[in-house]
Amino acid sequence: MPDAPGQPPAISLHALVREFRGRGTPMRALDGVSLDVAPGEVFGIVGRSGAGKSTLLRCVNLLERPDSGTVTVLGQEMTRLDEAALRQARRGIGMVFQHFNLLSARTVAGNIAFPLEIAGVPRAEREARVAELLPLVGLEARRDYYPAQLSGGQKQRVGIARALASRPRILLCDEATSALDPETTEEILSLIRSIRDRLDLTVLLITHEMAVVKAICDRVAVMEAGMVIEQGRVFDVFTRPAHPTTRRFVSEVIGHVVPPGTVARLPDPNPGEERRLLQVLFAGPSSTRAVVSEASRRFGLDLNIVSGRIDAIGSEPYGLMALAAYGPPNAIEEASAWMRSLGLDVSDIGEDPA
Amino acid sequence: MIPWLPPALTDLLIEAAWQTLLMTFGGAVIAIIAGLPLALLLHTTGPGGLLPNGWINRPIGLLVNAIRSTPFIILMVAIVPFTRLVAGTSIGTTAALVPLALAATAFIVRLFENALREVDRGVIEAARAMGATRTQIMARVLVPEALPGLIAAITVTLVGLVGYSAMAGAIGGGGLGDLGIRFGYQRFMPEVMATVVAILILFVQGLQSLGDWLVRRFSRR
Ligand SMILES: Nc1ncnc2c1ncn2[C@@H]1O[C@H](COP(=O)(O)OP(=O)(O)OP(=O)(O)O)[C@@H](O)[C@H]1O
Ligand SMILES: [Mg+2]
């Protein structure tokens, strides 16, 4: 579904700059951010605290007005709209918050109906819509509860139902699962995914957890100091992170390929030979065992599998393996080149991988 | 009716109680009607509000503070020309209502403003994200979410008004406090003073309990 070629992006951010002038020097929360989100995709933005994620997300519905740059949502240039038109446009963009932001004085049903009330939808229609949404988020039995009587996960379900009430085509999630425990996080993420699949919805979410990205995003952008330092398909970013920050993020989920302390336990190379640590990444169905043994035979190398794992991102399986290669330097080079020619991603990770 | 008081005094007591009720509730009603819009205005135009505007916020804030810091007995006398303009007279219960309402408004505005400030900013942000207008945010988010706090503010104001109304005797406002001073103190009838004080204690207790009950009733946190 994501990345249908030729379709205009659902959300297009161009050269966004947002500066906050505090007491001291002005600080750039956004420093020239551009990105496109394709219709129907779940796009994640990760970054450390203070990277500018929330500011970026709030620019999409102009809760935060960028100092310069343009925001285009569903073909409409948000940055040009007057107040009334902007309010209208916001009704087509649902938003889910880390701390739920529910009205404490209203019941579950009252909260879900709230955006419809704001939009002037007649009572009967509001009630019908609430009756549709309650089962979607599994809260039929909690219809008349107040937020204070709900668990965090239930509150977030209300938040999601409320965000969907006016049938938006865009859903913005600001750390929607950061206040929840891992199990509830899982629940909410699969709810968001199933909603995306069932409704014609584009999701832009921000998080500081790579696990969230891995679980539901199609593409991801990594932010640091108000800039996007890397973006691409989640699979690509996870399997071939380019930027050191991204690598650190990825390792939170994927883990170190070479467990610490491994190198010290490896035998020393024979005289005239060399020992190198290679990381081999294979995506798809290539059989690595055969590759390893064949490379060993062909190039006269000793190849030890130091560590390895097979996992999937979305529905794409991948394997990540660390090899300790022993042999003449040029033979190791040749073997690497040969494996690359087979479509494997081989990199020399040195002896002291961070 | 009250066995330890002469019948004539009982009549006076009933009249005075009625005057106290009128001054307390009359003052409070005016204070609520005038105070809520003012508090919303102050909150909206304040720093970080929905529409920050120092040119509106600061003068109103200053005026409110000025009224609040003027001792009530001085305020009563100082605004006599204004009272005459509004009430047509400067003495009596109706005339006393003018300074009472003014002082109570200035008092309740700050309390209301605090209650509004307690409303979670995130909820306001959520309403903005839904495309709510400022009026909608005030009427459907700020006021309902702040309701328990607003009720508590009204209770405190009512109790304060009971005390202030005792001073209204100075401009012929009457009321229980005035009766207590005139008979209990000046004519040395401690039984009148005791009765007046007892009635006032019961009255204030009743107000406080009612207010607390309403706060609990509307509190959903
Ligand atoms: N209203 C504001 N006034 C001043 N500075 C702000 C404001 N909002 C954000 N900032 C600053 O902009 C920077 C980016 O903030 P932002 O909230 O976008 O970060 P974030 O990536 O969402 O962080 P977190 O993960 O902690 O939520 C921070 O340094 C923050 O202090
Ligand atoms: Mg944030």
XYZ file of C-alpha atoms and ligand atoms in Angstrom:
607
model
C 0.000 0.000 0.000
C 2.626 2.637 0.836
C 4.589 4.525 -1.724
C 2.182 4.157 -4.578
C 4.122 5.785 -7.384
C 2.686 8.836 -9.061
C 0.360 9.732 -6.197
C 0.921 13.155 -4.696
C 2.049 12.993 -1.066
C -0.606 13.148 1.651
C 1.634 15.354 3.742
C 4.395 17.423 2.280
C 6.656 19.505 4.486
C 9.079 21.796 2.776
C 12.040 23.628 4.330
C 10.392 24.160 7.707
C 12.148 26.469 10.103
C 10.885 27.236 13.579
C 12.880 29.270 16.025
C 12.068 29.858 19.665
C 13.288 33.061 21.177
C 13.730 32.414 24.838
C 15.697 34.417 27.361
C 19.062 33.485 25.917
C 20.005 32.932 22.298
C 17.257 31.906 19.909
C 17.134 28.168 19.392
C 16.094 26.456 16.200
C 13.672 23.676 17.010
C 13.314 23.045 13.274
C 16.188 23.832 10.991
C 15.058 23.259 7.434
C 13.026 20.076 7.571
C 11.560 18.645 4.383
C 9.710 15.389 4.052
C 6.895 13.753 2.137
C 4.455 11.215 3.488
C 2.742 9.075 0.877
C -0.987 8.370 1.120
C -1.735 5.259 3.158
C 1.657 4.889 4.747
C 2.646 4.901 8.376
C 5.534 7.312 8.621
C 7.587 7.461 11.783
C 9.784 10.228 13.103
C 12.318 9.261 15.738
C 14.775 11.338 17.619
C 16.046 12.055 21.082
C 14.232 14.344 23.472
C 14.427 17.901 22.211
C 15.209 16.920 18.624
C 12.156 18.857 17.443
C 9.755 16.000 16.790
C 6.734 17.468 18.524
C 7.366 20.850 16.981
C 7.463 19.218 13.557
C 4.258 17.263 14.147
C 2.480 20.343 15.466
C 3.449 22.168 12.305
C 1.421 19.715 10.233
C -1.889 21.039 11.556
C -0.331 24.397 12.286
C -0.752 24.229 16.040
C 2.751 25.575 15.673
C 3.257 28.026 12.848
C 6.636 27.623 11.137
C 8.673 30.806 10.693
C 9.245 29.782 7.111
C 8.618 26.861 4.814
C 5.398 25.324 3.590
C 3.075 22.640 4.905
C 0.828 20.933 2.384
C -1.753 18.400 3.528
C -3.872 16.534 0.988
C -2.976 19.061 -1.649
C -3.983 22.019 0.494
C -1.297 24.476 1.468
C -1.988 24.845 5.189
C 0.459 27.694 5.665
C -1.668 29.898 3.417
C -5.073 29.338 4.977
C -6.847 31.979 7.011
C -8.132 31.076 10.477
C -11.561 29.823 9.425
C -10.189 27.698 6.588
C -7.490 26.377 8.876
C -10.060 25.265 11.458
C -11.944 23.504 8.701
C -8.762 21.790 7.503
C -7.885 20.694 11.042
C -11.154 18.771 11.208
C -9.740 16.487 8.538
C -6.631 15.737 10.599
C -6.946 13.568 13.699
C -4.434 13.900 16.500
C -3.502 11.514 19.309
C -1.471 12.671 22.298
C 0.995 11.121 24.705
C -1.031 12.202 27.728
C -4.361 11.497 26.041
C -5.710 15.012 26.678
C -9.258 13.849 27.296
C -11.914 16.114 28.760
C -12.176 14.974 32.363
C -15.717 16.303 32.707
C -17.047 14.182 29.842
C -17.708 10.488 29.564
C -16.067 8.249 26.983
C -18.991 8.817 24.635
C -18.906 12.562 25.307
C -15.220 12.722 24.515
C -15.584 10.818 21.262
C -18.493 13.017 20.220
C -16.628 16.216 21.079
C -14.981 16.929 17.708
C -18.334 16.345 16.026
C -19.969 18.784 18.394
C -17.299 21.323 17.531
C -18.042 20.780 13.856
C -21.773 21.294 14.406
C -22.840 17.744 13.577
C -26.450 17.097 14.721
C -26.971 15.037 17.854
C -28.466 11.937 16.221
C -25.578 11.705 13.801
C -23.075 12.169 16.607
C -24.585 9.348 18.565
C -24.592 7.064 15.560
C -20.914 7.790 14.964
C -20.027 7.150 18.604
C -21.881 3.836 18.418
C -19.734 2.955 15.382
C -16.461 3.953 16.972
C -16.857 2.321 20.382
C -16.592 -1.246 19.044
C -13.746 -0.230 16.724
C -11.626 0.590 19.767
C -13.201 -2.087 21.967
C -14.820 0.204 24.508
C -18.537 -0.609 24.181
C -18.711 -1.484 27.858
C -17.082 1.752 28.944
C -19.388 4.137 27.120
C -20.470 6.102 30.194
C -17.238 5.984 32.175
C -15.265 9.106 32.915
C -11.579 9.237 31.904
C -10.524 9.041 35.560
C -12.134 5.609 35.699
C -10.106 4.230 32.780
C -6.665 2.661 32.474
C -3.995 4.344 30.352
C -4.557 1.997 27.448
C -8.301 2.576 27.581
C -7.776 6.328 27.695
C -5.615 6.128 24.608
C -8.325 4.094 22.863
C -10.725 6.914 23.612
C -8.118 9.340 22.267
C -7.877 7.327 19.060
C -11.649 7.030 18.668
C -11.962 10.767 19.225
C -9.272 11.444 16.634
C -11.165 9.294 14.129
C -14.618 10.713 14.877
C -14.740 13.215 12.052
C -13.413 10.658 9.554
C -10.024 12.261 9.024
C -7.701 10.985 6.319
C -4.627 11.949 8.296
C -3.751 10.775 11.779
C -0.992 12.457 13.773
C 0.325 10.636 16.824
C 2.605 12.403 19.303
C 4.257 9.679 21.396
C 0.924 7.886 21.534
C 2.366 4.940 23.437
C 5.081 6.541 25.528
C 2.941 6.665 28.654
C 1.948 3.009 28.368
C 3.515 -0.272 29.453
C 5.015 -2.562 26.778
C 1.992 -4.822 26.534
C -0.474 -1.965 26.222
C 1.876 -0.318 23.740
C 1.650 -3.451 21.643
C -2.154 -3.312 21.813
C -2.371 0.333 20.827
C 0.114 -0.114 17.984
C -1.807 -2.987 16.505
C -4.980 -0.936 16.857
C -3.371 1.911 14.908
C -2.167 -0.524 12.266
C -5.540 -2.185 11.872
C -7.236 1.187 11.624
C -4.791 2.238 8.946
C -5.547 -0.930 7.027
C -9.312 -0.634 7.371
C -9.753 3.072 6.846
C -8.215 5.191 4.159
C -5.705 6.716 6.526
C -2.212 8.152 6.435
C -0.398 8.066 9.764
C 2.448 10.316 10.845
C 3.747 9.361 14.247
C 6.601 10.465 16.391
C 8.337 8.391 18.987
C 11.649 7.984 20.692
C 11.350 4.212 20.635
C 12.775 2.385 17.646
C 10.646 -0.614 18.605
C 7.531 1.379 17.719
C 8.978 2.229 14.332
C 9.924 -1.375 13.723
C 6.456 -2.544 14.739
C 4.279 -0.366 12.557
C 6.074 2.110 10.328
C 6.654 1.803 6.616
C 9.112 4.646 6.426
C 11.028 6.566 9.010
C 12.878 9.828 9.404
C 15.505 10.302 12.081
C 15.749 13.770 13.589
C 18.551 15.431 15.445
C 18.897 19.074 16.477
C 15.991 20.183 14.336
C 17.152 18.396 11.216
C 16.282 15.166 9.465
C 19.567 13.299 9.365
C 18.344 10.179 7.648
C 15.161 8.864 6.144
C 13.964 5.944 4.118
C 12.116 2.661 4.243
C 12.197 1.240 7.752
C 13.765 -1.929 6.421
C 16.593 -0.027 4.773
C 17.217 2.271 7.707
C 17.284 -0.660 10.109
C 19.487 -2.858 8.001
C 21.791 -0.150 6.639
C 21.809 2.833 8.988
C 24.121 5.488 7.601
C 24.298 8.079 10.357
C 25.943 7.264 13.709
C 22.855 8.486 15.600
C 20.667 6.206 13.535
C 23.024 3.345 14.220
C 22.671 3.949 17.929
C 18.900 4.012 17.634
C 18.838 0.877 15.541
C 21.056 -0.993 17.938
C 18.437 -0.420 20.661
C 16.210 -2.828 18.797
C 18.513 -4.934 16.699
C 21.162 -5.206 19.365
C 24.877 -5.418 18.851
C 25.756 -7.809 16.087
C 28.914 -8.751 17.884
C 28.317 -9.344 21.557
C 30.816 -7.427 23.668
C 33.805 -9.462 24.709
C 33.625 -11.742 21.710
C 36.711 -10.385 19.992
C 38.886 -11.056 23.013
C 37.949 -14.711 22.901
C 38.772 -15.183 19.213
C 41.967 -17.042 18.359
C 44.852 -14.991 16.918
C 45.515 -15.269 13.176
C 48.410 -17.401 11.890
C 51.565 -15.564 10.755
C 51.027 -13.914 7.333
C 47.304 -14.091 7.732
C 44.818 -11.593 8.938
C 41.724 -11.618 11.074
C 38.831 -9.394 10.098
C 35.329 -8.991 11.442
C 32.712 -8.818 8.724
C 29.054 -7.983 9.106
C 26.920 -9.735 6.546
C 23.361 -8.672 6.028
C 21.041 -10.683 3.921
C 17.538 -9.755 3.091
C 15.130 -12.188 1.541
C 15.638 -15.852 0.936
C 19.371 -16.198 0.308
C 20.773 -19.195 2.104
C 23.743 -17.932 4.055
C 25.100 -21.210 5.264
C 25.831 -22.225 1.718
C 27.376 -18.848 1.016
C 29.635 -19.050 4.034
C 30.882 -22.533 3.311
C 31.348 -21.814 -0.371
C 33.263 -18.611 0.300
C 35.431 -20.523 2.683
C 36.215 -23.179 0.090
C 36.612 -20.840 -2.877
C 38.933 -18.346 -1.248
C 40.710 -20.611 1.174
C 39.457 -18.752 4.246
C 38.519 -19.770 7.732
C 35.118 -18.269 8.381
C 33.735 -18.382 11.905
C 30.185 -17.331 12.557
C 30.537 -15.158 15.639
C 26.903 -14.217 15.968
C 23.785 -14.224 13.905
C 20.129 -13.533 14.044
C 17.118 -13.719 11.797
C 14.251 -11.337 12.257
C 11.620 -9.524 10.249
C 10.709 -5.897 9.810
C 7.142 -5.621 8.744
C 6.830 -8.720 6.621
C 10.388 -8.617 5.323
C 12.770 -11.121 6.854
C 16.422 -10.269 7.210
C 19.442 -11.858 8.716
C 22.400 -10.220 10.303
C 25.579 -12.141 10.882
C 29.054 -11.387 12.114
C 31.891 -13.456 10.684
C 35.459 -13.675 11.869
C 37.426 -14.201 8.669
C 40.965 -15.634 8.817
C 43.193 -15.679 5.786
C 45.394 -13.635 3.465
C 44.181 -10.016 3.229
C 43.471 -10.101 -0.495
C 41.507 -13.315 -0.156
C 39.246 -11.685 2.435
C 38.708 -8.766 0.057
C 37.858 -11.101 -2.795
C 35.478 -13.112 -0.683
C 33.710 -9.924 0.396
C 33.371 -8.789 -3.196
C 32.044 -12.191 -4.209
C 29.422 -12.170 -1.468
C 28.395 -8.648 -2.473
C 27.931 -9.857 -6.030
C 25.414 -12.329 -4.653
C 23.357 -9.460 -3.214
C 24.596 -9.628 0.346
C 25.534 -6.514 2.190
C 29.030 -6.966 3.562
C 30.857 -4.464 5.675
C 34.079 -4.561 7.607
C 33.121 -3.685 11.155
C 36.643 -3.703 12.541
C 37.534 -5.338 15.783
C 35.969 -2.966 18.193
C 32.380 -2.361 17.169
C 30.747 0.282 19.341
C -40.014 33.398 68.674
C -36.529 33.450 70.085
C -37.221 32.966 73.808
C -34.241 34.873 75.149
C -34.870 37.972 72.999
C -37.657 40.538 73.254
C -40.211 40.143 70.412
C -39.293 43.470 68.827
C -35.708 42.344 68.508
C -36.769 39.073 66.925
C -38.440 41.058 64.175
C -35.310 43.130 63.749
C -33.237 39.972 63.646
C -35.360 38.486 60.892
C -35.129 41.690 58.893
C -31.369 41.812 59.398
C -30.974 38.178 58.349
C -32.901 38.933 55.207
C -30.650 41.916 54.482
C -27.548 39.770 54.975
C -28.907 37.156 52.597
C -29.681 39.827 50.033
C -26.244 41.430 50.280
C -24.405 38.088 50.228
C -26.247 36.414 47.391
C -26.935 39.630 45.482
C -23.252 40.523 45.620
C -22.239 37.012 44.619
C -24.619 36.834 41.663
C -23.331 40.120 40.292
C -19.739 39.053 40.979
C -20.230 35.771 39.094
C -21.926 37.430 36.139
C -19.263 40.111 35.853
C -16.340 38.014 37.071
C -16.522 35.025 34.746
C -16.241 36.974 31.480
C -13.498 39.098 33.014
C -11.603 36.028 34.178
C -11.962 34.458 30.725
C -10.714 37.695 29.188
C -7.739 37.829 31.549
C -6.962 34.165 30.945
C -7.252 34.476 27.178
C -5.152 37.612 26.894
C -2.601 36.511 29.497
C 0.846 35.209 28.598
C 0.502 31.790 26.978
C -3.258 32.310 26.580
C -5.339 31.715 23.483
C -4.842 35.293 22.320
C -2.114 36.983 24.366
C -2.557 40.736 24.507
C -0.810 42.795 27.152
C -2.714 45.975 26.204
C -5.941 44.387 27.395
C -4.544 42.119 30.070
C -2.414 44.548 32.050
C -4.878 47.427 32.609
C -7.644 45.040 33.687
C -5.248 43.173 35.933
C -4.127 46.450 37.495
C -7.674 47.625 38.128
C -8.599 44.302 39.716
C -5.550 44.441 41.952
C -6.274 48.039 42.919
C -9.810 47.176 44.034
C -8.587 44.111 45.866
C -5.956 45.975 47.786
C -8.275 48.765 48.942
C -9.682 47.958 52.407
C -13.415 47.382 52.025
C -14.436 50.058 54.493
C -12.452 52.633 52.496
C -13.719 51.310 49.161
C -17.291 51.760 50.378
C -16.765 55.392 51.151
C -14.517 56.115 48.180
C -17.051 55.008 45.600
C -20.051 56.803 47.067
C -20.528 58.968 43.935
C -20.491 55.839 41.790
C -22.919 54.116 44.156
C -25.296 57.079 43.955
C -25.092 56.919 40.178
C -25.886 53.206 40.036
C -28.318 52.737 42.921
C -29.817 56.229 43.002
C -28.925 56.504 46.700
C -25.825 56.060 48.792
C -27.405 54.515 51.884
C -29.400 51.362 52.544
C -29.111 47.721 51.610
C -29.375 48.302 47.858
C -26.676 50.947 47.992
C -24.457 48.608 50.007
C -24.777 46.057 47.226
C -22.729 48.259 44.895
C -19.408 48.230 46.800
C -20.031 44.639 47.889
C -20.493 43.506 44.296
C -17.470 45.498 43.195
C -15.185 44.067 45.856
C -16.543 40.555 45.321
C -16.027 40.814 41.557
C -12.395 41.818 41.953
C -11.970 38.998 44.445
C -13.665 36.296 42.394
C -11.931 37.269 39.129
C -8.563 36.160 40.470
C -9.999 32.986 41.940
C -11.760 32.193 38.660
C -8.583 32.944 36.746
C -6.674 30.479 38.923
C -9.336 27.839 38.373
C -9.122 28.353 34.603
C -5.351 28.157 34.743
C -5.641 24.740 36.351
C -7.210 23.366 33.173
C -4.756 21.056 31.447
C -3.119 22.832 28.520
C -3.092 19.572 26.605
C -6.874 19.478 26.568
C -6.988 22.968 25.099
C -4.416 21.906 22.530
C -6.559 18.896 21.634
C -9.554 21.167 21.103
C -7.470 23.465 18.898
C -6.326 20.456 16.888
C -9.988 19.565 16.310
C -10.620 22.974 14.788
C -12.459 24.506 17.745
C -12.959 28.265 17.770
C -11.844 30.307 20.770
C -15.415 30.723 21.896
C -15.957 26.980 21.681
C -12.822 26.366 23.670
C -13.978 28.747 26.385
C -17.549 27.493 26.571
C -16.964 23.790 26.054
C -13.507 23.159 27.413
C -12.314 25.844 29.819
C -15.479 26.423 31.816
C -16.689 22.788 32.077
C -13.195 21.522 32.903
C -12.697 24.247 35.510
C -16.188 23.847 36.995
C -15.165 22.314 40.351
C -12.597 25.089 40.796
C -15.136 27.732 39.803
C -17.636 26.399 42.334
C -14.989 26.423 45.048
C -14.215 30.042 44.122
C -17.893 30.966 44.420
C -18.065 29.347 47.854
C -15.046 31.272 49.108
C -16.524 34.486 47.728
C -19.895 33.886 49.401
C -18.239 33.298 52.745
C -16.149 36.427 52.251
C -19.280 38.405 51.414
C -20.922 37.358 54.673
C -18.018 39.004 56.479
C -17.919 42.104 54.252
C -21.671 42.621 54.603
C -21.187 43.150 58.336
C -19.310 46.345 57.460
C -22.122 47.541 55.215
C -23.807 48.891 58.365
C -21.466 51.834 58.042
C -23.518 53.086 55.123
C -26.865 51.940 56.491
C -26.826 48.605 54.729
C -28.218 46.813 57.768
C -27.725 43.094 58.098
C -26.831 40.780 60.957
C -23.379 42.194 61.533
C -24.779 45.694 61.892
C -27.447 44.429 64.320
C -24.805 42.688 66.374
C -22.761 45.866 66.654
C -25.684 48.142 67.453
C -27.393 45.959 70.070
C -24.794 43.538 71.209
C -21.927 45.998 71.497
C -23.280 49.519 71.715
C -26.297 48.678 73.918
C -24.442 45.938 75.697
C -26.811 43.029 74.982
C -24.451 40.041 74.769
C -27.355 37.667 74.060
C -28.023 39.546 70.808
C -24.363 39.389 69.858
C -24.256 35.662 70.630
C -27.374 34.976 68.601
C -26.076 36.947 65.648
C -22.733 35.189 65.737
C -24.417 31.792 66.051
C -26.632 32.487 63.043
C -23.640 33.648 61.008
C -21.638 30.537 61.937
C -24.515 28.287 60.883
C -24.941 30.242 57.672
C -21.281 30.053 56.717
C -21.132 26.360 57.628
C -24.144 25.720 55.421
C -22.598 27.581 52.497
C -19.311 25.762 52.852
C -20.939 22.327 53.034
C -23.114 23.052 50.018
C -20.095 24.296 48.079
C -17.989 21.285 49.004
C -20.794 18.949 48.050
C -21.162 20.621 44.644
C -17.412 20.490 44.035
C -17.447 16.752 44.736
C -20.519 16.320 42.587
C -18.847 17.910 39.561
C -15.334 16.671 40.124
C -14.474 13.833 37.737
C -10.766 13.612 38.318
N 6.940 26.828 23.045
C 8.278 26.718 23.115
N 9.032 27.733 23.572
C 10.373 27.637 23.621
N 11.074 26.553 23.250
C 10.385 25.500 22.789
C 8.953 25.517 22.700
N 8.544 24.321 22.212
C 9.663 23.606 22.012
N 10.763 24.298 22.353
C 12.145 23.831 22.240
O 12.333 23.269 20.968
C 13.092 22.090 21.036
C 12.353 20.951 20.397
O 11.220 20.652 21.172
P 10.237 19.479 20.818
O 9.149 19.487 21.828
O 9.838 19.566 19.391
O 11.164 18.210 21.041
P 10.800 16.673 20.945
O 11.692 16.092 19.932
O 9.346 16.500 20.762
O 11.228 16.172 22.372
P 10.502 15.116 23.337
O 10.893 13.770 22.857
O 11.106 15.432 24.672
O 9.040 15.377 23.295
C 13.400 21.856 22.503
O 14.717 22.278 22.761
C 12.414 22.723 23.231
O 12.972 23.225 24.410
Mg 7.728 15.740 22.023
